[in-house]
Amino acid sequence: MKVGKLIIGLVSGAVAGAAAGLLFAPKKGSETRKEIADSTNDYVSGAKNKVDSVKNSLEHKLESLKAKKNAATANNKVEEAAYNTKADLHKAVS
């Protein structure tokens, strides 16, 4: 019997809460749903903007790293050419 009374108490409490919510609600349900939808859209839009911002930042950093890598590769090629030229000159002089 205790479980039955508990269930009856929970259901009656939920019904009373829903009734009180309807009676004391400051706005119509349609207005409340519209506000919830609008605020949800705002949050989604804000989150999308933040994701796009992070994506753009990562793309710029990736491009910077690629440029540094290309510069390092070019520098290595120049150093290699200078070393080979120096070796050729040393052979020619010897």
Coordinates of C-alpha atoms in Angstrom, one line a residue:
M1 CA 0.0 0.0 0.0
K2 CA 2.9 2.4 0.7
V3 CA 4.0 2.3 -3.0
G4 CA 0.5 3.0 -4.2
K5 CA 0.2 6.0 -1.9
L6 CA 3.6 7.3 -3.1
I7 CA 2.5 7.0 -6.8
I8 CA -0.8 8.7 -6.1
G9 CA 1.1 11.5 -4.2
L10 CA 3.5 12.0 -7.1
V11 CA 0.8 12.1 -9.7
S12 CA -1.4 14.4 -7.8
G13 CA 1.6 16.7 -7.1
A14 CA 2.5 16.7 -10.7
V15 CA -1.0 17.6 -11.7
A16 CA -1.2 20.3 -9.0
G17 CA 2.1 21.7 -10.2
A18 CA 1.0 21.8 -13.9
A19 CA -2.3 23.4 -12.9
A20 CA -0.5 26.1 -10.9
G21 CA 1.9 26.7 -13.7
L22 CA -0.9 27.2 -16.1
L23 CA -2.8 29.5 -13.8
F24 CA 0.1 31.7 -12.8
A25 CA 2.0 31.7 -16.1
P26 CA 2.7 35.4 -17.1
K27 CA 2.4 34.6 -20.8
K28 CA 0.5 32.4 -23.2
G29 CA 2.1 29.1 -24.1
S30 CA 2.6 30.2 -27.7
E31 CA 4.5 33.3 -26.6
T32 CA 6.7 31.2 -24.2
R33 CA 7.5 28.7 -26.9
K34 CA 8.4 31.5 -29.3
E35 CA 10.7 33.0 -26.8
I36 CA 12.3 29.6 -26.1
A37 CA 12.8 29.0 -29.9
D38 CA 14.2 32.5 -30.4
S39 CA 16.7 32.1 -27.5
T40 CA 17.7 28.6 -28.7
N41 CA 18.3 30.1 -32.2
D42 CA 20.4 32.8 -30.7
Y43 CA 22.5 30.2 -28.8
V44 CA 22.9 28.0 -31.8
S45 CA 23.9 31.0 -34.0
G46 CA 26.4 32.1 -31.3
A47 CA 27.9 28.7 -31.1
K48 CA 28.2 28.4 -34.9
N49 CA 30.0 31.8 -35.0
K50 CA 32.4 30.6 -32.3
V51 CA 33.0 27.4 -34.2
D52 CA 33.6 29.3 -37.4
S53 CA 36.0 31.7 -35.6
V54 CA 38.0 28.7 -34.2
K55 CA 38.0 27.1 -37.6
N56 CA 39.4 30.2 -39.3
S57 CA 42.0 30.7 -36.6
L58 CA 43.2 27.1 -37.1
E59 CA 43.2 27.5 -40.9
H60 CA 45.4 30.6 -40.5
K61 CA 47.8 28.8 -38.1
L62 CA 48.0 25.9 -40.5
E63 CA 48.8 28.2 -43.4
S64 CA 51.5 29.9 -41.3
L65 CA 53.1 26.5 -40.4
K66 CA 53.0 25.5 -44.1
A67 CA 54.7 28.8 -45.0
K68 CA 57.4 28.3 -42.3
K69 CA 58.0 24.7 -43.5
N70 CA 58.3 25.9 -47.1
A71 CA 60.7 28.6 -46.0
A72 CA 62.8 26.1 -44.0
T73 CA 62.9 23.7 -47.0
A74 CA 64.0 26.6 -49.3
N75 CA 66.6 27.6 -46.8
N76 CA 67.9 24.0 -46.7
K77 CA 68.1 23.9 -50.5
V78 CA 70.1 27.2 -50.5
E79 CA 72.4 25.9 -47.8
E80 CA 72.9 22.6 -49.8
A81 CA 73.6 24.5 -53.0
A82 CA 76.1 26.7 -51.1
Y83 CA 77.9 23.7 -49.6
N84 CA 78.0 22.0 -53.1
T85 CA 79.4 25.1 -54.7
K86 CA 82.0 25.5 -51.9
A87 CA 83.0 21.8 -52.4
D88 CA 83.2 22.3 -56.2
L89 CA 85.4 25.4 -55.7
H90 CA 87.6 23.5 -53.2
K91 CA 88.0 20.7 -55.7
A92 CA 88.8 23.2 -58.5
V93 CA 91.4 25.0 -56.5
S94 CA 93.0 21.8 -55.2

